[in-house]
């Protein structure tokens, strides 16, 4: 993922991108999430469920 290409994605799309990056041996150094309400907790739980080797 390039820092030059920020984009808007759904929560599921974001979790898939993290999963796919992990599978390719890539990852994120910094994540910037703009979320509302209970979405924060849902995304954090989704990330925990993926159990990446390197936590974002």
PDB file of C-alpha atoms in Angstrom:
ATOM      1  CA  UNK A   1       0.000   0.000   0.000  1.00  0.00           C
ATOM      2  CA  UNK A   2       1.392   3.335  -1.012  1.00  0.00           C
ATOM      3  CA  UNK A   3       1.143   6.369   1.221  1.00  0.00           C
ATOM      4  CA  UNK A   4       0.658   8.351  -1.967  1.00  0.00           C
ATOM      5  CA  UNK A   5      -2.685   6.719  -2.604  1.00  0.00           C
ATOM      6  CA  UNK A   6      -4.990   7.122   0.407  1.00  0.00           C
ATOM      7  CA  UNK A   7      -8.475   5.863  -0.273  1.00  0.00           C
ATOM      8  CA  UNK A   8     -11.823   5.303   1.362  1.00  0.00           C
ATOM      9  CA  UNK A   9     -12.768   1.679   1.957  1.00  0.00           C
ATOM     10  CA  UNK A  10     -15.390  -0.240   3.880  1.00  0.00           C
ATOM     11  CA  UNK A  11     -14.482  -1.942   7.151  1.00  0.00           C
ATOM     12  CA  UNK A  12     -14.522  -5.336   5.475  1.00  0.00           C
ATOM     13  CA  UNK A  13     -12.420  -4.013   2.598  1.00  0.00           C
ATOM     14  CA  UNK A  14      -9.881  -2.664   5.078  1.00  0.00           C
ATOM     15  CA  UNK A  15      -9.632  -5.964   6.950  1.00  0.00           C
ATOM     16  CA  UNK A  16      -9.199  -7.831   3.653  1.00  0.00           C
ATOM     17  CA  UNK A  17      -6.415  -5.430   2.621  1.00  0.00           C
ATOM     18  CA  UNK A  18      -4.621  -6.009   5.940  1.00  0.00           C
ATOM     19  CA  UNK A  19      -5.028  -9.788   5.588  1.00  0.00           C
ATOM     20  CA  UNK A  20      -3.797  -9.773   1.993  1.00  0.00           C
ATOM     21  CA  UNK A  21      -0.814  -7.538   2.810  1.00  0.00           C
ATOM     22  CA  UNK A  22       0.140  -9.901   5.636  1.00  0.00           C
ATOM     23  CA  UNK A  23      -0.075 -12.875   3.263  1.00  0.00           C
ATOM     24  CA  UNK A  24       2.307 -11.096   0.850  1.00  0.00           C
ATOM     25  CA  UNK A  25       4.744 -10.376   3.669  1.00  0.00           C
ATOM     26  CA  UNK A  26       3.931  -6.684   3.612  1.00  0.00           C
ATOM     27  CA  UNK A  27       2.373  -4.589   6.292  1.00  0.00           C
ATOM     28  CA  UNK A  28       1.607  -1.132   7.556  1.00  0.00           C
ATOM     29  CA  UNK A  29       3.863   1.070   9.651  1.00  0.00           C
ATOM     30  CA  UNK A  30       1.097   3.540  10.450  1.00  0.00           C
ATOM     31  CA  UNK A  31      -2.671   3.286  10.164  1.00  0.00           C
ATOM     32  CA  UNK A  32      -4.936   6.312  10.127  1.00  0.00           C
ATOM     33  CA  UNK A  33      -8.551   5.359  10.696  1.00  0.00           C
ATOM     34  CA  UNK A  34     -11.444   7.802  10.702  1.00  0.00           C
ATOM     35  CA  UNK A  35     -14.338   5.883  12.211  1.00  0.00           C
ATOM     36  CA  UNK A  36     -17.603   6.707  13.934  1.00  0.00           C
ATOM     37  CA  UNK A  37     -19.388   5.120  16.850  1.00  0.00           C
ATOM     38  CA  UNK A  38     -19.028   1.404  17.438  1.00  0.00           C
ATOM     39  CA  UNK A  39     -17.071   0.985  14.215  1.00  0.00           C
ATOM     40  CA  UNK A  40     -13.803   1.552  16.093  1.00  0.00           C
ATOM     41  CA  UNK A  41     -14.392  -1.447  18.307  1.00  0.00           C
ATOM     42  CA  UNK A  42     -15.563  -3.601  15.392  1.00  0.00           C
ATOM     43  CA  UNK A  43     -12.449  -2.850  13.333  1.00  0.00           C
ATOM     44  CA  UNK A  44     -10.127  -3.431  16.289  1.00  0.00           C
ATOM     45  CA  UNK A  45     -11.817  -6.761  16.987  1.00  0.00           C
ATOM     46  CA  UNK A  46     -11.544  -7.638  13.304  1.00  0.00           C
ATOM     47  CA  UNK A  47      -7.815  -6.898  13.379  1.00  0.00           C
ATOM     48  CA  UNK A  48      -7.404  -9.020  16.498  1.00  0.00           C
ATOM     49  CA  UNK A  49      -9.253 -11.900  14.815  1.00  0.00           C
ATOM     50  CA  UNK A  50      -6.821 -11.764  11.889  1.00  0.00           C
ATOM     51  CA  UNK A  51      -3.982 -12.260  14.400  1.00  0.00           C
ATOM     52  CA  UNK A  52      -1.275 -10.806  12.150  1.00  0.00           C
ATOM     53  CA  UNK A  53       2.342 -11.613  13.046  1.00  0.00           C
ATOM     54  CA  UNK A  54       3.116  -7.923  13.165  1.00  0.00           C
ATOM     55  CA  UNK A  55       0.416  -5.857  14.804  1.00  0.00           C
ATOM     56  CA  UNK A  56      -0.466  -2.617  12.982  1.00  0.00           C
TER      57      UNK A  56
END
